[in-house]
mmCIF file of C-alpha atoms in Angstrom:
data_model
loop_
_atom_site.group_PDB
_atom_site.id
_atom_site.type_symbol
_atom_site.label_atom_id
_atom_site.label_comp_id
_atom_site.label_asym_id
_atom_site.label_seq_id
_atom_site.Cartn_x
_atom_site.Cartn_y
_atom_site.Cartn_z
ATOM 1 C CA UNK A 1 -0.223 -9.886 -16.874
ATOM 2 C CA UNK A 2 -2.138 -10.467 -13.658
ATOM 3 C CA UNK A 3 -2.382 -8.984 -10.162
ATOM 4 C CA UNK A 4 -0.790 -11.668 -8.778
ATOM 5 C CA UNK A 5 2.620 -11.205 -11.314
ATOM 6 C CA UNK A 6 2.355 -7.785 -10.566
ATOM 7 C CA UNK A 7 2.440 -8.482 -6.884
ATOM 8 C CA UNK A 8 5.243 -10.383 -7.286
ATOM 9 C CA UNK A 9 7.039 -7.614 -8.459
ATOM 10 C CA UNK A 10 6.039 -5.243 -6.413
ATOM 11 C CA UNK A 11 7.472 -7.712 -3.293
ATOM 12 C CA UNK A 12 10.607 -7.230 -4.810
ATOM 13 C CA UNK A 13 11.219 -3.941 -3.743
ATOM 14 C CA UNK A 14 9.477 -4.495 -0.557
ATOM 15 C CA UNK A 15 12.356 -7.129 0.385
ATOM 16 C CA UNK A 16 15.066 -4.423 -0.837
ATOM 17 C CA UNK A 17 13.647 -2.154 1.877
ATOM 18 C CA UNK A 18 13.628 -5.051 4.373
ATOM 19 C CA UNK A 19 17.251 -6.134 3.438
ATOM 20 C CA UNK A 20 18.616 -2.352 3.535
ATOM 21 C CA UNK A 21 16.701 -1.936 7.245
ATOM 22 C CA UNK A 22 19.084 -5.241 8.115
ATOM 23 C CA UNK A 23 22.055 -4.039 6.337
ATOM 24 C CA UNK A 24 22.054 0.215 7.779
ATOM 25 C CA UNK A 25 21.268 -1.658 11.050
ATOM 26 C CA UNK A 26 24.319 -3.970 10.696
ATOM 27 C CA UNK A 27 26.275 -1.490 9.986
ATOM 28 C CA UNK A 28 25.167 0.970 13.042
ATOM 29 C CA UNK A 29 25.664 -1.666 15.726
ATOM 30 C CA UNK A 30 29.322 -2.432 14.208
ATOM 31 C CA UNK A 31 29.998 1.490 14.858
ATOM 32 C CA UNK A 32 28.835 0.817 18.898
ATOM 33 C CA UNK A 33 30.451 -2.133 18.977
ATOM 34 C CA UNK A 34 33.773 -1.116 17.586
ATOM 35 C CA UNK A 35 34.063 2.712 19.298
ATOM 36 C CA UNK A 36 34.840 4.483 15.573
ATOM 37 C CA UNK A 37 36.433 7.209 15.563
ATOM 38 C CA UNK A 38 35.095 10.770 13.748
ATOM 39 C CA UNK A 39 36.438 9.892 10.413
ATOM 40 C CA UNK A 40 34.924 6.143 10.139
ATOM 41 C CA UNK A 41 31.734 7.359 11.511
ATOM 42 C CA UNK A 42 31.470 9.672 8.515
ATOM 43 C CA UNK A 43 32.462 6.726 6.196
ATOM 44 C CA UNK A 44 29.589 4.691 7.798
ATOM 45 C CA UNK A 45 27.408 7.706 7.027
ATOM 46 C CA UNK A 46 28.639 7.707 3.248
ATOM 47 C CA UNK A 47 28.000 4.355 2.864
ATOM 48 C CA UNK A 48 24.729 4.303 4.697
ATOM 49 C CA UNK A 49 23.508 7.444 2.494
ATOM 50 C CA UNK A 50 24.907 5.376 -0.553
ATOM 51 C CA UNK A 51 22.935 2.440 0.196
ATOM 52 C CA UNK A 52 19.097 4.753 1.026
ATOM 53 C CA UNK A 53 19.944 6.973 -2.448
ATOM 54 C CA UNK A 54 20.624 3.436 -4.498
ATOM 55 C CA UNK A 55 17.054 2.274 -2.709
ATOM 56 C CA UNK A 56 15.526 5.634 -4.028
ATOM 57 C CA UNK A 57 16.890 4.790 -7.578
ATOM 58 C CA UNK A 58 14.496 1.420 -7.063
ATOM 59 C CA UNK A 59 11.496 2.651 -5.516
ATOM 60 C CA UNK A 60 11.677 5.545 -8.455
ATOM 61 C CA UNK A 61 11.499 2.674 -11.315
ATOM 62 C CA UNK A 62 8.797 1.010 -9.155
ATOM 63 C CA UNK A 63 6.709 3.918 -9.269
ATOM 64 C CA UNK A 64 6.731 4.627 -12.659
ATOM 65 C CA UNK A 65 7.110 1.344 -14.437
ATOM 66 C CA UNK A 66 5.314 -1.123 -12.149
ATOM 67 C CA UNK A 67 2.881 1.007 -10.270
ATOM 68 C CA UNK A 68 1.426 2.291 -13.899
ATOM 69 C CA UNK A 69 0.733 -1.741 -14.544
ATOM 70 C CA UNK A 70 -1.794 -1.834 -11.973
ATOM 71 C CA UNK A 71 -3.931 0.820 -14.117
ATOM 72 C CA UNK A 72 -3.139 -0.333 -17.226
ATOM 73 C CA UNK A 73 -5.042 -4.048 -16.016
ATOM 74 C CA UNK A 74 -7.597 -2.503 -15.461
ATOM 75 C CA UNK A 75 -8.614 -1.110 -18.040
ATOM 76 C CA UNK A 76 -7.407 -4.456 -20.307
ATOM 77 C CA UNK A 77 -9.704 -6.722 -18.024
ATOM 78 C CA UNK A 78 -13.092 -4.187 -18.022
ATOM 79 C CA UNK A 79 -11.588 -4.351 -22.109
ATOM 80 C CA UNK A 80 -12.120 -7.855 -22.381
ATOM 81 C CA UNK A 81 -15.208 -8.306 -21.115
ATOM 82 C CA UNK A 82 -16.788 -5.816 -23.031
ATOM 83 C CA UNK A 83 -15.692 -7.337 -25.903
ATOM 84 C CA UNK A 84 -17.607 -10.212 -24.750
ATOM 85 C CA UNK A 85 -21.220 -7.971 -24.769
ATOM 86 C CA UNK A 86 -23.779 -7.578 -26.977
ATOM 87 C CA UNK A 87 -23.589 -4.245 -28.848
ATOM 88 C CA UNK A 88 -20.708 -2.793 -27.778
ATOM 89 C CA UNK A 89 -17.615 -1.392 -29.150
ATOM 90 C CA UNK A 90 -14.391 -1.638 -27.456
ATOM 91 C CA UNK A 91 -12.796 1.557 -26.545
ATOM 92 C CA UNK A 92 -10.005 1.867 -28.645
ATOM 93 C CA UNK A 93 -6.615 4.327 -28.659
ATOM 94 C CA UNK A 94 -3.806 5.753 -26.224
ATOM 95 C CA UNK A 95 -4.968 6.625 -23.065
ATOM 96 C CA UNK A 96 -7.177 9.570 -22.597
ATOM 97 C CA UNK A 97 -5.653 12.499 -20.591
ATOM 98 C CA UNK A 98 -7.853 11.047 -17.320
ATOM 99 C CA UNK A 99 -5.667 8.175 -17.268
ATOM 100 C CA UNK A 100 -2.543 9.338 -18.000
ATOM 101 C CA UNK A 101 -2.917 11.904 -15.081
ATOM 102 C CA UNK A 102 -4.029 9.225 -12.959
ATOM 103 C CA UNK A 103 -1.083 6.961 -13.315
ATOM 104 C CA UNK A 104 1.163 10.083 -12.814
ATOM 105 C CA UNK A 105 -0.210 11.547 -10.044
ATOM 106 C CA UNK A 106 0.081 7.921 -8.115
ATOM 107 C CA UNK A 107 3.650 7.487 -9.404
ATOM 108 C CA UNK A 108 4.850 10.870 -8.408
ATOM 109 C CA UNK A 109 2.685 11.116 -5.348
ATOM 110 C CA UNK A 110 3.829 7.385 -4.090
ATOM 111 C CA UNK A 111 7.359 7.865 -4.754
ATOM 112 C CA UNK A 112 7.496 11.094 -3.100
ATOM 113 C CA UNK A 113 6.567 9.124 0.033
ATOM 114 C CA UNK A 114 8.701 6.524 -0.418
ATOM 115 C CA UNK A 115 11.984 8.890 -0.565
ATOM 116 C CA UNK A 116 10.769 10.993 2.247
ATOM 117 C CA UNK A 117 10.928 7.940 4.706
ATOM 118 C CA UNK A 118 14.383 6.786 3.535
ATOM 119 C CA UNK A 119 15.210 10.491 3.864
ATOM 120 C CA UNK A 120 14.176 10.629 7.408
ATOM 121 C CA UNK A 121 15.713 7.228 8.141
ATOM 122 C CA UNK A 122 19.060 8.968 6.818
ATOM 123 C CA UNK A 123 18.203 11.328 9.533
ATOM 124 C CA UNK A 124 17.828 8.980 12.477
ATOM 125 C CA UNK A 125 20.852 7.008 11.238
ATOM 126 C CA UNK A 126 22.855 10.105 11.577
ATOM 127 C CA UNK A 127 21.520 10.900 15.000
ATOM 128 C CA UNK A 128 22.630 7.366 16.466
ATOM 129 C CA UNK A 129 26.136 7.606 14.726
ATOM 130 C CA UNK A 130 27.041 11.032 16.002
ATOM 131 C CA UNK A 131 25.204 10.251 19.689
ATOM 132 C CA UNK A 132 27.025 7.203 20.284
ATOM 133 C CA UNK A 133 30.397 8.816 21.578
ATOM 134 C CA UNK A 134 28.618 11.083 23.723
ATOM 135 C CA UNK A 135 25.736 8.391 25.019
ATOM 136 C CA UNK A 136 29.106 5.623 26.233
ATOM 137 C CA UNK A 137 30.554 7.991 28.164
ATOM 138 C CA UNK A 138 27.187 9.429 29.680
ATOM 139 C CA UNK A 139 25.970 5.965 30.292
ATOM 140 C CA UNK A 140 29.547 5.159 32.063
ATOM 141 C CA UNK A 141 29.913 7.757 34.077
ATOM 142 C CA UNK A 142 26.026 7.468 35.426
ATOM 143 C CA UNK A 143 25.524 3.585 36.079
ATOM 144 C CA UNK A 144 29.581 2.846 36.751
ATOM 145 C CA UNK A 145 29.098 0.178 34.216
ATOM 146 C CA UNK A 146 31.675 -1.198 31.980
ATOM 147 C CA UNK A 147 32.778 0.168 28.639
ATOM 148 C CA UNK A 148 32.048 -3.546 26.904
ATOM 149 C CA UNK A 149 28.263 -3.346 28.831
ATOM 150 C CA UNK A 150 27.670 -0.248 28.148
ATOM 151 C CA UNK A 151 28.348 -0.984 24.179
ATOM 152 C CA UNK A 152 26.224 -4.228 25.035
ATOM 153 C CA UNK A 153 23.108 -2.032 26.120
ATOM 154 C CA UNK A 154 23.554 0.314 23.277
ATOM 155 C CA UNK A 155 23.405 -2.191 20.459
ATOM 156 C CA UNK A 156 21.081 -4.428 22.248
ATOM 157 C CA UNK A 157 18.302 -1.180 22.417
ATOM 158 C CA UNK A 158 19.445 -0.595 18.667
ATOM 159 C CA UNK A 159 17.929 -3.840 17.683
ATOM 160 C CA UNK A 160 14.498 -3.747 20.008
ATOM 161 C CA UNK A 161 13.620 -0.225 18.612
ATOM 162 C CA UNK A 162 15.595 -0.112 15.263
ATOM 163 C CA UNK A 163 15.607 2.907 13.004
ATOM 164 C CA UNK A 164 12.447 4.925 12.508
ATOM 165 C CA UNK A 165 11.889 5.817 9.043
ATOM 166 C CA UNK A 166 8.699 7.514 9.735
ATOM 167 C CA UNK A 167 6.341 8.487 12.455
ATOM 168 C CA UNK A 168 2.373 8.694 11.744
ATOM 169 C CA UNK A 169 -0.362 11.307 13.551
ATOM 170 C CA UNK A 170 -1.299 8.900 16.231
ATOM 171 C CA UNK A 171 2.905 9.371 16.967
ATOM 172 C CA UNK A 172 3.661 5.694 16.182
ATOM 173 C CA UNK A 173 6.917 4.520 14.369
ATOM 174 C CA UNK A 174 7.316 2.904 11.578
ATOM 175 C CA UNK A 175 10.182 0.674 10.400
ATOM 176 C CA UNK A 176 10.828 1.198 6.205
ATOM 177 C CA UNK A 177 10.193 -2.519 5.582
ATOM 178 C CA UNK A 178 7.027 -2.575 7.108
ATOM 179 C CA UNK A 179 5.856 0.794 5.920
ATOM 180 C CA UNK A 180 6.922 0.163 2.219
ATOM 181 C CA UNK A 181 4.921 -2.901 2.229
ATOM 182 C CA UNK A 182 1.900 -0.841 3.531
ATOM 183 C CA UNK A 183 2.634 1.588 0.898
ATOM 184 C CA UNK A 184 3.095 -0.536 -1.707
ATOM 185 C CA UNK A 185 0.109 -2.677 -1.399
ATOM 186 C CA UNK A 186 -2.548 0.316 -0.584
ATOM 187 C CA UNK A 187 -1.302 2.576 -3.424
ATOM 188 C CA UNK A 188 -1.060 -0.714 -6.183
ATOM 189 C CA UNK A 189 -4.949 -1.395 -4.868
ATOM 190 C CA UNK A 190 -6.389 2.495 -4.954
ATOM 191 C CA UNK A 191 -4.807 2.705 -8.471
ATOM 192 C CA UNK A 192 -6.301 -0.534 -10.143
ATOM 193 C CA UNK A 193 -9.274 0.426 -8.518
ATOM 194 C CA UNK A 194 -9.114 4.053 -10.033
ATOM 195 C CA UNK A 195 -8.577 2.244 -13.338
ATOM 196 C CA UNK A 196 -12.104 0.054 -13.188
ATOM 197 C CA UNK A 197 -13.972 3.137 -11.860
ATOM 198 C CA UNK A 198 -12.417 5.276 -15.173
ATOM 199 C CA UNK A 199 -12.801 3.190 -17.744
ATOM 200 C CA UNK A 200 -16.257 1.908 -16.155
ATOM 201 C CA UNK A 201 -17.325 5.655 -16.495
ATOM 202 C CA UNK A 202 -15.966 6.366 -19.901
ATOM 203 C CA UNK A 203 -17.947 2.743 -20.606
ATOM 204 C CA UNK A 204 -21.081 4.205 -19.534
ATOM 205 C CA UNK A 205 -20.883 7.765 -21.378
ATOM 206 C CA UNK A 206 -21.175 5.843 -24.309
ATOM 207 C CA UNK A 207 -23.710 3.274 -23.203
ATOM 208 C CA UNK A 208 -25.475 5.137 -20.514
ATOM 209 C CA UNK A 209 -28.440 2.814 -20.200
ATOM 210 C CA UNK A 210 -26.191 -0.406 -20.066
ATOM 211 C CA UNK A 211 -26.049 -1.446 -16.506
ATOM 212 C CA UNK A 212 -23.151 -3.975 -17.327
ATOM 213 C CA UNK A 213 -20.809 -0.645 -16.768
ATOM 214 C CA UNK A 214 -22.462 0.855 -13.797
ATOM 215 C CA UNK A 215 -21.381 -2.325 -11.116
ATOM 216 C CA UNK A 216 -18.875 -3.622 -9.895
ATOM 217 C CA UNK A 217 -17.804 -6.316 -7.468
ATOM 218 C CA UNK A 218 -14.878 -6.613 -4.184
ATOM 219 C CA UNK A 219 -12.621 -9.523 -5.019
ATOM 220 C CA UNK A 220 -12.439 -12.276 -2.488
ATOM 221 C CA UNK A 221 -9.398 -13.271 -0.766
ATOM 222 C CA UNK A 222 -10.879 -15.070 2.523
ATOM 223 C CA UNK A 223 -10.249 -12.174 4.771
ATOM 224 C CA UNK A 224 -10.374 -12.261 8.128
ATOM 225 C CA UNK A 225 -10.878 -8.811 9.523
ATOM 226 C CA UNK A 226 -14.218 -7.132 9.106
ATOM 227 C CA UNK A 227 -13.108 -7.380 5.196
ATOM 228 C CA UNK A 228 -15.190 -10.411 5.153
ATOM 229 C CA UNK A 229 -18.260 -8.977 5.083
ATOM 230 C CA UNK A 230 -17.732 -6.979 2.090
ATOM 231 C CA UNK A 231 -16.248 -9.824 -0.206
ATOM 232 C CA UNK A 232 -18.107 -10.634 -3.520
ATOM 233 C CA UNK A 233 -20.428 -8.162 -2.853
ATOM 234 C CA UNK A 234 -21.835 -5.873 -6.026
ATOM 235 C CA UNK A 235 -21.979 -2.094 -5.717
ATOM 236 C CA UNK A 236 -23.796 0.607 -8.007
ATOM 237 C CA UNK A 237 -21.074 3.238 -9.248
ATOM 238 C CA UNK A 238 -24.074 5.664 -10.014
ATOM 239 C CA UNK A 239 -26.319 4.915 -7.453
ATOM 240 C CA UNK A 240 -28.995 4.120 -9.356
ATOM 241 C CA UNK A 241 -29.480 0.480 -8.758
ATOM 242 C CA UNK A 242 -32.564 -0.805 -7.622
ATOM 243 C CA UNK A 243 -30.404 -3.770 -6.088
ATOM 244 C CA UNK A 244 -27.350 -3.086 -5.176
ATOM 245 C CA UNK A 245 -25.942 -0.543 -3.106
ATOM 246 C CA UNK A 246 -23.986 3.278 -4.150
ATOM 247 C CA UNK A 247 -20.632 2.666 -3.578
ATOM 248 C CA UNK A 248 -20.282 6.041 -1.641
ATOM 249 C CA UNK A 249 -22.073 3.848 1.274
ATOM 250 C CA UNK A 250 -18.809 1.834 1.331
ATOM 251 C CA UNK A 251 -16.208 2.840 4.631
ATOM 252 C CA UNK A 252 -13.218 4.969 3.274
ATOM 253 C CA UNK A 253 -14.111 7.135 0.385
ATOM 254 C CA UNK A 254 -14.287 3.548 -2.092
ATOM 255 C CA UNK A 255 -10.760 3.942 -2.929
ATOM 256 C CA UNK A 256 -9.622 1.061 -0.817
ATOM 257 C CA UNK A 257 -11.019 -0.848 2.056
ATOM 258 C CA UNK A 258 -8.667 0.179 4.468
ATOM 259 C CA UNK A 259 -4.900 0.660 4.001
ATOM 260 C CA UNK A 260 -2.891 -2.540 3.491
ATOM 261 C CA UNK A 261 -5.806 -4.186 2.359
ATOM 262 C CA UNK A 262 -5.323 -6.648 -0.848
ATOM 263 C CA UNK A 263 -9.315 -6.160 -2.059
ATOM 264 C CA UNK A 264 -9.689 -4.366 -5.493
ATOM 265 C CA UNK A 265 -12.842 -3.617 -7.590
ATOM 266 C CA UNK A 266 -13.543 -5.878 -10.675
ATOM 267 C CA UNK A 267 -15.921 -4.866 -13.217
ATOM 268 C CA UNK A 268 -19.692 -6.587 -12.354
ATOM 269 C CA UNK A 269 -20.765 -7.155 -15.752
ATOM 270 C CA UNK A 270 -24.344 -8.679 -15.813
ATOM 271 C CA UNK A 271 -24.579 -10.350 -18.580
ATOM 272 C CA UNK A 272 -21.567 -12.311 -18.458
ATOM 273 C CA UNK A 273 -22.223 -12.770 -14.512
ATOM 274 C CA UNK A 274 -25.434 -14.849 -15.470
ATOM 275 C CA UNK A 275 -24.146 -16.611 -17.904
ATOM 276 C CA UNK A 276 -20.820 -17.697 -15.587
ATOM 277 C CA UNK A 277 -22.910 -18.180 -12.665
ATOM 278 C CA UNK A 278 -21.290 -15.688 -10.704
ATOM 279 C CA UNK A 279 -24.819 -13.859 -9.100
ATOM 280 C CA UNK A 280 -22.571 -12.221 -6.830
ATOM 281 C CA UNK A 281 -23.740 -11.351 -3.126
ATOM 282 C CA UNK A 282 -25.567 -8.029 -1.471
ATOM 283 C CA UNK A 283 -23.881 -6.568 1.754
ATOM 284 C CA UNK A 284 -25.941 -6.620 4.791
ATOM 285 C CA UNK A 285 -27.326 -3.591 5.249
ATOM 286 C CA UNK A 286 -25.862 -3.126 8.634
ATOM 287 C CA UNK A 287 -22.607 -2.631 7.328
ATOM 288 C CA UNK A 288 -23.350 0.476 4.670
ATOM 289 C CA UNK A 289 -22.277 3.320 5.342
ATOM 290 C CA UNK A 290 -19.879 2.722 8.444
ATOM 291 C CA UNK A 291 -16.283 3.742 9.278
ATOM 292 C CA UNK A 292 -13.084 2.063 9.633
ATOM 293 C CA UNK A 293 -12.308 3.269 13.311
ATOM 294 C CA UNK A 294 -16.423 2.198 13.990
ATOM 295 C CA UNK A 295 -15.641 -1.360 11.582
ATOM 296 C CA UNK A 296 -11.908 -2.384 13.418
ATOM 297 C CA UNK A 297 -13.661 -1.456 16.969
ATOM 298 C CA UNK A 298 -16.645 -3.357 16.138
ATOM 299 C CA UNK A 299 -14.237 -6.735 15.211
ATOM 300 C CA UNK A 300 -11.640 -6.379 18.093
ATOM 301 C CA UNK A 301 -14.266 -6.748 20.567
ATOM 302 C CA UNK A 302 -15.836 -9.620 18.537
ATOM 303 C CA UNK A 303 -11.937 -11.396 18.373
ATOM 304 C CA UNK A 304 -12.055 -10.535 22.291
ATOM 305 C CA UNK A 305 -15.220 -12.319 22.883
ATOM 306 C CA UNK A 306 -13.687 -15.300 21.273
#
């Protein structure tokens, strides 16, 4: 299985989240538009609460079944190519207890975050259904406007700000389909990666002088934020290279380049590099150890200038 398959799959669930965000909004403009009275408000409710705890049920088999995947190619790929090297044996067995508390932090931890938004979208649909009574008759009373206007208004603002399903430090709202995607992407890509830099290290307490475990490289998917400048480029996982940089000098702890960001870490195996022609390429040194607020700053003004 690739990265790409498990992408694929991963995109499924994102456009569940997308088409439930359509379908809870459907639903709470036909309560403004048709006036529903206490009782059918509390069936829209139900059904809305129905439709986030079936969601749930999904983004709980994501996390544990498909989530784990990303991991588990990880190790295969470093795997293969070792099998490939001179003098080496493959690392053979079940996972080690590293990995398997890895893969189930990330599954717990990710699906955890994924429940609290739908929980808090629950909370804001709730909100608008048991406001609306109260918010037509306030709106009629202050602007003398119709009762079929006022409705109009209502559902009109309903679609321009939608339903938040979560709201971040810097205070700003997110819809669920676009934060699931974020989610889903940045929490695939910091687990993969956590696989290489595992397995890589488990590689190299057997083989400690071996430098085809101690690099590896950013994958390149023609990026064009400041993600471009660290494509293809080879990194030292000890520090010890006389060529290529510690990856501690990269922006945001290694893990991933920035949230939402597709880049992983592939293994950087030397030998095999040479003899594929793949030299690989050395970051400028003026982008080691710099930030992502410093990096996004840096390329806003540069997209300005243009």
């Amino acid at each position: 299985m690739s990265i790409n398959s498990l992408d694929k799959e991963s995109q499924k669930l994102v456009k569940d989240y997308k088409d439930t965000y359509i379908y809870v909004l459907n639903l709470l403009q036909s309560q403004i538009d048709k006036g529903l009275s206490e009782n059918q408000a509390r069936s829209i409710l139900r059904e809305i609460q129905l439709e986030l705890q079936r969601l749930d049920e999904e983004a709980y088999k994501w996390s544990y079944e498909v989530l784990p995947e990303y991991y588990y190619l990880a190790l295969s790929d470093i795997d293969k190519d070792a099998a490939l090297l001179r003098n080496v044996n493959v690392i053979q067995g079940n996972p080690i207890v590293m990995h398997r508390q890895a893969i189930m932090k990330a599954s717990r931890d990710t699906y955890n975050d994924l429940a609290k938004n739908t929980t808090y979208m629950s909370q804001e649909a709730k909100k608008i259904i048991r406001g609306t009574g109260s918010e037509l008759i306030t709106r009629q009373i202050i602007s003398g406007d119709s009762y079929k206007k006022t409705k109009k208004d209502l559902k009109d603002e309903l679609v321009k700000n939608g339903v938040s399903s979560f709201i971040d430090a810097g205070k700003k709202e997110w819809k669920i389909g676009t934060y699931s995607s974020m989610m889903v992407r940045t929490k695939s890509r910091i687990l993969h990666s956590e696989g290489t830099f595992n397995r890589l290290n488990e590689y190299q307490e057997r083989y400690p002088t071996n430098e085809n475990f101690d690099l590896v490289q950013i994958s390149n998917h023609n990026a064009e934020d400041w993600c471009r400048y660290f494509e293809s480029t080879i990194w030292s996982l000890s520090g010890r290279s006389d060529k290529y940089p510690h990856v501690e000098q990269l922006p945001n702890g290694y893990s991933t380049l920035h949230p939402n960001c597709l880049h992983v870490f592939l293994p950087y195996m030397v030998e095999l590099r040479k003899l594929r022609g793949n030299e690989g390429r050395i970051v400028s040194k003026q982008y080691l150890n710099r930030t992502i607020k410093d990096l996004n700053r840096e390329d806003y003004h540069l997209r300005k200038a243009k």
